[in-house]
Each structure stands twice: as C-alpha cells, then as structure tokens.
PDB file of C-alpha atoms in Angstrom:
ATOM      1  CA  MET F   1      83.301 235.511  -7.545  1.00  0.00           C
ATOM      2  CA  GLY F   2      86.684 234.220  -7.166  1.00  0.00           C
ATOM      3  CA  GLY F   3      87.917 231.208  -9.317  1.00  0.00           C
ATOM      4  CA  ASN F   4      88.573 229.198  -6.449  1.00  0.00           C
ATOM      5  CA  SER F   5      85.374 229.908  -4.540  1.00  0.00           C
ATOM      6  CA  LEU F   6      83.229 229.430  -7.794  1.00  0.00           C
ATOM      7  CA  PHE F   7      85.543 225.946  -7.823  1.00  0.00           C
ATOM      8  CA  ALA F   8      84.926 224.656  -5.175  1.00  0.00           C
ATOM      9  CA  PHE F   9      81.225 225.149  -4.825  1.00  0.00           C
ATOM     10  CA  ALA F  10      81.426 223.670  -8.280  1.00  0.00           C
ATOM     11  CA  LEU F  11      83.260 220.554  -6.390  1.00  0.00           C
ATOM     12  CA  THR F  12      80.642 220.370  -3.599  1.00  0.00           C
ATOM     13  CA  ALA F  13      77.920 220.258  -6.235  1.00  0.00           C
ATOM     14  CA  THR F  14      79.201 217.424  -8.120  1.00  0.00           C
ATOM     15  CA  LEU F  15      79.426 215.445  -5.057  1.00  0.00           C
ATOM     16  CA  ILE F  16      76.298 215.973  -4.115  1.00  0.00           C
ATOM     17  CA  GLU F  17      74.903 215.216  -6.998  1.00  0.00           C
ATOM     18  CA  LEU F  18      76.852 212.163  -7.763  1.00  0.00           C
ATOM     19  CA  THR F  19      75.381 211.114  -4.268  1.00  0.00           C
ATOM     20  CA  PRO F  20      72.452 208.754  -5.328  1.00  0.00           C
ATOM     21  CA  GLY F  21      68.750 210.505  -4.525  1.00  0.00           C
ATOM     22  CA  PRO F  22      65.159 210.997  -5.806  1.00  0.00           C
ATOM     23  CA  ASN F  23      65.926 212.307  -9.595  1.00  0.00           C
ATOM     24  CA  MET F  24      68.970 210.007 -10.224  1.00  0.00           C
ATOM     25  CA  GLY F  25      66.278 207.464  -9.323  1.00  0.00           C
ATOM     26  CA  TYR F  26      63.601 208.597 -10.861  1.00  0.00           C
ATOM     27  CA  LEU F  27      65.581 209.581 -14.371  1.00  0.00           C
ATOM     28  CA  ALA F  28      67.460 206.117 -14.600  1.00  0.00           C
ATOM     29  CA  VAL F  29      64.026 204.101 -13.907  1.00  0.00           C
ATOM     30  CA  LEU F  30      62.066 206.564 -16.626  1.00  0.00           C
ATOM     31  CA  ALA F  31      65.018 205.484 -19.263  1.00  0.00           C
ATOM     32  CA  VAL F  32      64.971 201.863 -18.868  1.00  0.00           C
ATOM     33  CA  SER F  33      61.314 201.430 -18.738  1.00  0.00           C
ATOM     34  CA  VAL F  34      60.328 204.210 -21.720  1.00  0.00           C
ATOM     35  CA  GLY F  35      63.520 205.512 -23.305  1.00  0.00           C
ATOM     36  CA  ARG F  36      66.214 207.627 -23.473  1.00  0.00           C
ATOM     37  CA  ARG F  37      64.296 210.682 -25.155  1.00  0.00           C
ATOM     38  CA  ALA F  38      61.621 210.123 -22.317  1.00  0.00           C
ATOM     39  CA  GLY F  39      64.755 210.187 -19.889  1.00  0.00           C
ATOM     40  CA  LEU F  40      66.118 213.388 -21.271  1.00  0.00           C
ATOM     41  CA  ALA F  41      62.996 215.247 -21.238  1.00  0.00           C
ATOM     42  CA  ALA F  42      62.121 214.999 -17.669  1.00  0.00           C
ATOM     43  CA  THR F  43      66.183 215.982 -17.377  1.00  0.00           C
ATOM     44  CA  ALA F  44      64.860 219.208 -19.078  1.00  0.00           C
ATOM     45  CA  GLY F  45      61.781 219.561 -16.479  1.00  0.00           C
ATOM     46  CA  VAL F  46      64.122 218.579 -13.240  1.00  0.00           C
ATOM     47  CA  ALA F  47      66.528 221.642 -14.832  1.00  0.00           C
ATOM     48  CA  CYS F  48      63.516 224.041 -14.800  1.00  0.00           C
ATOM     49  CA  GLY F  49      62.128 222.513 -11.615  1.00  0.00           C
ATOM     50  CA  LEU F  50      65.754 223.064 -10.148  1.00  0.00           C
ATOM     51  CA  LEU F  51      65.982 226.940 -11.875  1.00  0.00           C
ATOM     52  CA  GLY F  52      62.366 227.355 -10.239  1.00  0.00           C
ATOM     53  CA  VAL F  53      63.311 226.732  -6.851  1.00  0.00           C
ATOM     54  CA  GLY F  54      66.414 228.244  -7.121  1.00  0.00           C
ATOM     55  CA  ILE F  55      64.742 231.339  -8.088  1.00  0.00           C
ATOM     56  CA  ALA F  56      62.205 231.222  -5.319  1.00  0.00           C
ATOM     57  CA  SER F  57      64.750 230.147  -2.965  1.00  0.00           C
ATOM     58  CA  SER F  58      66.239 233.845  -3.805  1.00  0.00           C
ATOM     59  CA  LEU F  59      63.316 235.524  -2.998  1.00  0.00           C
ATOM     60  CA  GLY F  60      62.947 234.140   0.254  1.00  0.00           C
ATOM     61  CA  LEU F  61      59.937 231.726  -0.547  1.00  0.00           C
ATOM     62  CA  ALA F  62      62.281 228.629   0.477  1.00  0.00           C
ATOM     63  CA  ALA F  63      63.228 229.940   3.357  1.00  0.00           C
ATOM     64  CA  LEU F  64      59.518 230.210   4.536  1.00  0.00           C
ATOM     65  CA  VAL F  65      58.757 226.778   3.685  1.00  0.00           C
ATOM     66  CA  ALA F  66      61.547 225.490   5.802  1.00  0.00           C
ATOM     67  CA  THR F  67      60.447 227.463   8.774  1.00  0.00           C
ATOM     68  CA  SER F  68      56.623 226.776   8.392  1.00  0.00           C
ATOM     69  CA  THR F  69      55.599 223.059   9.259  1.00  0.00           C
ATOM     70  CA  PRO F  70      52.622 223.066   7.801  1.00  0.00           C
ATOM     71  CA  LEU F  71      54.205 224.031   4.506  1.00  0.00           C
ATOM     72  CA  TYR F  72      57.436 221.992   4.616  1.00  0.00           C
ATOM     73  CA  GLU F  73      54.684 218.484   5.322  1.00  0.00           C
ATOM     74  CA  ALA F  74      52.461 219.484   2.601  1.00  0.00           C
ATOM     75  CA  LEU F  75      55.487 219.725   0.278  1.00  0.00           C
ATOM     76  CA  ARG F  76      56.991 216.418   1.368  1.00  0.00           C
ATOM     77  CA  TRP F  77      53.898 214.710   1.111  1.00  0.00           C
ATOM     78  CA  GLY F  78      52.638 216.153  -2.204  1.00  0.00           C
ATOM     79  CA  GLY F  79      56.356 214.839  -3.473  1.00  0.00           C
ATOM     80  CA  ALA F  80      56.212 211.444  -2.109  1.00  0.00           C
ATOM     81  CA  LEU F  81      52.567 211.150  -3.172  1.00  0.00           C
ATOM     82  CA  TYR F  82      52.816 212.058  -7.060  1.00  0.00           C
ATOM     83  CA  LEU F  83      55.882 209.677  -7.214  1.00  0.00           C
ATOM     84  CA  LEU F  84      53.221 206.633  -5.384  1.00  0.00           C
ATOM     85  CA  TRP F  85      50.944 208.232  -8.387  1.00  0.00           C
ATOM     86  CA  LEU F  86      53.568 207.673 -11.233  1.00  0.00           C
ATOM     87  CA  ALA F  87      54.468 204.335  -9.758  1.00  0.00           C
ATOM     88  CA  TRP F  88      50.960 203.133 -10.289  1.00  0.00           C
ATOM     89  CA  GLN F  89      50.073 204.553 -13.689  1.00  0.00           C
ATOM     90  CA  GLY F  90      53.322 202.607 -14.731  1.00  0.00           C
ATOM     91  CA  TRP F  91      52.117 199.486 -13.075  1.00  0.00           C
ATOM     92  CA  ARG F  92      48.847 199.700 -14.540  1.00  0.00           C
ATOM     93  CA  ASP F  93      49.849 200.646 -17.936  1.00  0.00           C
ATOM     94  CA  ALA F  94      52.879 198.235 -18.249  1.00  0.00           C
ATOM     95  CA  PRO F  95      52.649 197.083 -21.594  1.00  0.00           C
ATOM     96  CA  ARG F  96      52.419 193.601 -22.701  1.00  0.00           C
ATOM     97  CA  GLU F  97      54.827 193.404 -24.988  1.00  0.00           C
ATOM     98  CA  ILE F  98      57.775 195.706 -26.503  1.00  0.00           C
ATOM     99  CA  VAL F  99      56.815 198.900 -27.261  1.00  0.00           C
ATOM    100  CA  LYS F 100      58.260 201.508 -29.461  1.00  0.00           C
ATOM    101  CA  PRO F 101      60.163 204.965 -27.582  1.00  0.00           C
ATOM    102  CA  VAL F 102      57.744 207.412 -27.196  1.00  0.00           C
ATOM    103  CA  ASP F 103      57.048 210.082 -30.126  1.00  0.00           C
ATOM    104  CA  ALA F 104      58.109 213.738 -29.729  1.00  0.00           C
ATOM    105  CA  ALA F 105      54.011 214.677 -28.830  1.00  0.00           C
ATOM    106  CA  ALA F 106      54.654 212.943 -25.651  1.00  0.00           C
ATOM    107  CA  HIS F 107      57.477 214.265 -24.262  1.00  0.00           C
ATOM    108  CA  SER F 108      55.737 217.050 -22.661  1.00  0.00           C
ATOM    109  CA  LYS F 109      53.657 215.367 -20.425  1.00  0.00           C
ATOM    110  CA  PHE F 110      57.946 213.630 -18.957  1.00  0.00           C
ATOM    111  CA  PHE F 111      59.286 217.092 -18.868  1.00  0.00           C
ATOM    112  CA  PHE F 112      57.078 218.423 -17.002  1.00  0.00           C
ATOM    113  CA  ARG F 113      56.887 215.106 -14.735  1.00  0.00           C
ATOM    114  CA  GLY F 114      60.423 215.915 -14.026  1.00  0.00           C
ATOM    115  CA  LEU F 115      59.266 219.713 -13.775  1.00  0.00           C
ATOM    116  CA  ILE F 116      56.732 219.347 -10.771  1.00  0.00           C
ATOM    117  CA  THR F 117      58.701 216.163  -9.252  1.00  0.00           C
ATOM    118  CA  ASN F 118      61.687 218.829  -8.051  1.00  0.00           C
ATOM    119  CA  LEU F 119      58.736 221.483  -7.525  1.00  0.00           C
ATOM    120  CA  LEU F 120      57.772 219.023  -5.178  1.00  0.00           C
ATOM    121  CA  ASN F 121      60.833 218.026  -3.664  1.00  0.00           C
ATOM    122  CA  PRO F 122      61.623 220.054  -0.029  1.00  0.00           C
ATOM    123  CA  LYS F 123      65.552 218.685  -0.290  1.00  0.00           C
ATOM    124  CA  ALA F 124      65.728 221.205  -3.299  1.00  0.00           C
ATOM    125  CA  GLY F 125      64.801 223.702  -1.571  1.00  0.00           C
ATOM    126  CA  ALA F 126      66.748 222.871   1.601  1.00  0.00           C
ATOM    127  CA  PHE F 127      70.502 222.587  -1.078  1.00  0.00           C
ATOM    128  CA  TYR F 128      69.917 226.164  -1.950  1.00  0.00           C
ATOM    129  CA  LEU F 129      69.417 227.354   1.637  1.00  0.00           C
ATOM    130  CA  SER F 130      72.456 225.188   3.529  1.00  0.00           C
ATOM    131  CA  ILE F 131      74.735 225.485   0.607  1.00  0.00           C
ATOM    132  CA  PHE F 132      74.576 229.075  -1.165  1.00  0.00           C
ATOM    133  CA  PRO F 133      75.337 231.068   1.558  1.00  0.00           C
ATOM    134  CA  THR F 134      78.687 229.753   2.476  1.00  0.00           C
ATOM    135  CA  PHE F 135      79.696 230.813  -1.195  1.00  0.00           C
ATOM    136  CA  ILE F 136      78.240 234.229  -0.702  1.00  0.00           C
ATOM    137  CA  ASP F 137      80.479 237.110  -0.786  1.00  0.00           C
ATOM    138  CA  GLU F 138      78.923 239.981   1.255  1.00  0.00           C
ATOM    139  CA  ALA F 139      81.125 242.397  -0.214  1.00  0.00           C
ATOM    140  CA  ARG F 140      80.093 241.542  -3.773  1.00  0.00           C
ATOM    141  CA  PRO F 141      76.689 241.795  -5.600  1.00  0.00           C
ATOM    142  CA  LEU F 142      74.595 239.446  -4.141  1.00  0.00           C
ATOM    143  CA  LEU F 143      72.078 238.972  -7.544  1.00  0.00           C
ATOM    144  CA  GLN F 144      75.058 238.515  -9.960  1.00  0.00           C
ATOM    145  CA  GLN F 145      76.785 235.863  -7.215  1.00  0.00           C
ATOM    146  CA  THR F 146      73.709 233.778  -6.978  1.00  0.00           C
ATOM    147  CA  ALA F 147      72.855 233.876 -10.614  1.00  0.00           C
ATOM    148  CA  ILE F 148      76.447 231.913 -11.125  1.00  0.00           C
ATOM    149  CA  LEU F 149      76.257 229.956  -8.590  1.00  0.00           C
ATOM    150  CA  LEU F 150      72.605 228.889 -10.053  1.00  0.00           C
ATOM    151  CA  THR F 151      73.755 228.661 -12.968  1.00  0.00           C
ATOM    152  CA  THR F 152      76.810 226.440 -12.698  1.00  0.00           C
ATOM    153  CA  TYR F 153      74.760 224.244 -10.018  1.00  0.00           C
ATOM    154  CA  ILE F 154      72.128 223.516 -12.684  1.00  0.00           C
ATOM    155  CA  ALA F 155      74.712 222.777 -15.573  1.00  0.00           C
ATOM    156  CA  ILE F 156      76.638 220.316 -13.549  1.00  0.00           C
ATOM    157  CA  ALA F 157      73.000 218.792 -11.740  1.00  0.00           C
ATOM    158  CA  THR F 158      71.540 218.186 -15.656  1.00  0.00           C
ATOM    159  CA  ALA F 159      75.200 216.814 -16.933  1.00  0.00           C
ATOM    160  CA  ILE F 160      75.147 214.419 -14.395  1.00  0.00           C
ATOM    161  CA  HIS F 161      71.449 213.922 -15.002  1.00  0.00           C
ATOM    162  CA  ALA F 162      71.662 212.996 -18.553  1.00  0.00           C
ATOM    163  CA  ALA F 163      74.748 211.019 -18.246  1.00  0.00           C
ATOM    164  CA  VAL F 164      72.404 208.885 -16.097  1.00  0.00           C
ATOM    165  CA  VAL F 165      69.631 208.782 -18.324  1.00  0.00           C
ATOM    166  CA  ILE F 166      72.207 207.606 -21.343  1.00  0.00           C
ATOM    167  CA  SER F 167      73.273 205.089 -19.047  1.00  0.00           C
ATOM    168  CA  ALA F 168      70.160 203.719 -17.832  1.00  0.00           C
ATOM    169  CA  ASN F 169      68.992 203.402 -21.425  1.00  0.00           C
ATOM    170  CA  ALA F 170      72.265 201.675 -22.381  1.00  0.00           C
ATOM    171  CA  ILE F 171      70.453 198.500 -20.921  1.00  0.00           C
ATOM    172  CA  ARG F 172      67.046 198.847 -22.579  1.00  0.00           C
ATOM    173  CA  PRO F 173      67.780 196.849 -25.242  1.00  0.00           C
ATOM    174  CA  THR F 174      68.973 193.899 -22.842  1.00  0.00           C
ATOM    175  CA  ILE F 175      65.693 193.845 -20.984  1.00  0.00           C
ATOM    176  CA  GLU F 176      63.853 194.424 -23.911  1.00  0.00           C
ATOM    177  CA  LYS F 177      65.348 190.725 -25.220  1.00  0.00           C
ATOM    178  CA  ARG F 178      64.090 189.227 -22.129  1.00  0.00           C
ATOM    179  CA  ALA F 179      60.426 187.416 -22.068  1.00  0.00           C
ATOM    180  CA  ASN F 180      58.313 189.112 -20.012  1.00  0.00           C
ATOM    181  CA  THR F 181      57.894 192.881 -20.809  1.00  0.00           C
ATOM    182  CA  MET F 182      55.270 193.933 -18.568  1.00  0.00           C
ATOM    183  CA  LEU F 183      57.035 192.181 -15.453  1.00  0.00           C
ATOM    184  CA  ILE F 184      59.945 194.449 -16.340  1.00  0.00           C
ATOM    185  CA  GLY F 185      57.367 197.184 -16.751  1.00  0.00           C
ATOM    186  CA  ARG F 186      55.785 196.730 -13.520  1.00  0.00           C
ATOM    187  CA  ILE F 187      59.296 195.912 -11.502  1.00  0.00           C
ATOM    188  CA  MET F 188      60.396 199.788 -12.528  1.00  0.00           C
ATOM    189  CA  SER F 189      57.275 200.828 -11.325  1.00  0.00           C
ATOM    190  CA  VAL F 190      58.106 199.078  -7.687  1.00  0.00           C
ATOM    191  CA  LEU F 191      61.351 200.915  -7.905  1.00  0.00           C
ATOM    192  CA  LEU F 192      59.868 204.407  -8.745  1.00  0.00           C
ATOM    193  CA  ALA F 193      57.814 203.760  -5.707  1.00  0.00           C
ATOM    194  CA  VAL F 194      61.053 202.549  -3.170  1.00  0.00           C
ATOM    195  CA  VAL F 195      62.128 206.245  -4.541  1.00  0.00           C
ATOM    196  CA  ALA F 196      58.994 207.648  -3.596  1.00  0.00           C
ATOM    197  CA  ILE F 197      59.670 206.152   0.149  1.00  0.00           C
ATOM    198  CA  TRP F 198      63.184 206.921  -0.071  1.00  0.00           C
ATOM    199  CA  LEU F 199      62.465 210.751  -0.507  1.00  0.00           C
ATOM    200  CA  PHE F 200      59.296 210.976   2.363  1.00  0.00           C
ATOM    201  CA  TYR F 201      62.008 209.295   4.939  1.00  0.00           C
ATOM    202  CA  THR F 202      65.025 210.707   4.268  1.00  0.00           C
ATOM    203  CA  THR F 203      62.981 214.790   3.898  1.00  0.00           C
ATOM    204  CA  ARG F 204      61.679 213.828   7.497  1.00  0.00           C
ATOM    205  CA  ARG F 205      61.753 216.281  10.587  1.00  0.00           C
ATOM    206  CA  THR F 206      61.555 215.232  14.221  1.00  0.00           C
ATOM    207  CA  TYR F 207      59.443 217.011  16.608  1.00  0.00           C
ATOM    208  CA  SER F 208      59.900 217.986  19.780  1.00  0.00           C
TER     209      SER F 208
END
C-alpha cells in the first residue's frame, strides 16, 4: 500500500474510533465498576472480536449478513440482548461494600464478554464493508492490503480502548470513597443498559 493511503486510512479509523460507541461505553462502565484489569481483559476480547469480524468480512460472511434481513436482525437483537443481560447481572450482583479488583482467574470471563460483544455487533461488519474497499488498490495484492488495513485498524482501536479503560479506572478511587457502593454499581448497570439500547437504536434499518 502507498504511504499516503495508509495514513489516510489510519486517520479515518482514529476519528471513527474516537466517536463514542458501544465498545467505548461498555469498557468505560466495566473499568469504573470492576477495575482496570477487567477492562483491559475485555479490551483484548474486543480486539479478538474485531479480528474475527474482519476475517469473516474478507471471506464474504459480513456481506451475507448485511444483505440478509433475518441474519442482520438476529445479530442486532443478539448484541443488544447480550448487553442487557450483562447489565442485569451487574444490577443483581452489585456489592454492598467495596470489593477488591478481580483476580487473574476471573479475567477470562471479561475477555469472552468483550469478544462476544463484538461478534454480535453489526456495526463492526458494516465498518469493514464500507471503509475498507475505499482504501484497496485493485492493482495490488488484495490479501496483503487487507492484512495491513486490518492490523492497523485493530492496533488503533485497541490503543483507544485501552486509553478509555485507564482513564475510566482513574476515577474509580474517588467513586469508591463514596458511601453507597451498591448504588454506584447499579448506576453503572443502568449505563450499560443505555449502551445496549444505544446499539439497538443506531443499528436499526428502515424497511419499506
């Protein structure tokens, strides 16, 4: 790929990722409510999810989902309902007192939650289908260009997501000093439910 084309793609990806979305909302809520390590584990899961969707897109699976109303709606509903389920779990299990950050054995749970959240997010496939083709040079090897774009995008997205987690975690000590830990946990759960509704609303389609 040409250097100018890759720079333009990196700038586009950065601007898109800096726009608040489901990933950013979920990771921020998780970092505040559970801790930095849980947030970074979920960030790794999100990165693997983006990689999986990117590979699926290159194989034509994302295009199949995009053109099939039942598949698209199933993915859309699944992603929103999964986030609502996570919000319900957070509401139900909100601690009555401050708890220590989760240990390493629990990190896999948050990794898989980040992974599934992205695999069920139709916006990820839409990004690959709408943005990638505009930066592909048909005169050059397709596989190599796709690999470069995918690697660049995941690196940018992961760096931004990690920064969101670290920034959100920075306010955790202040929150923990407040009296009602259960209330704070449930507020975080409500925010996660808002993220779920946001995802469902922004991925809707109008059918004639």
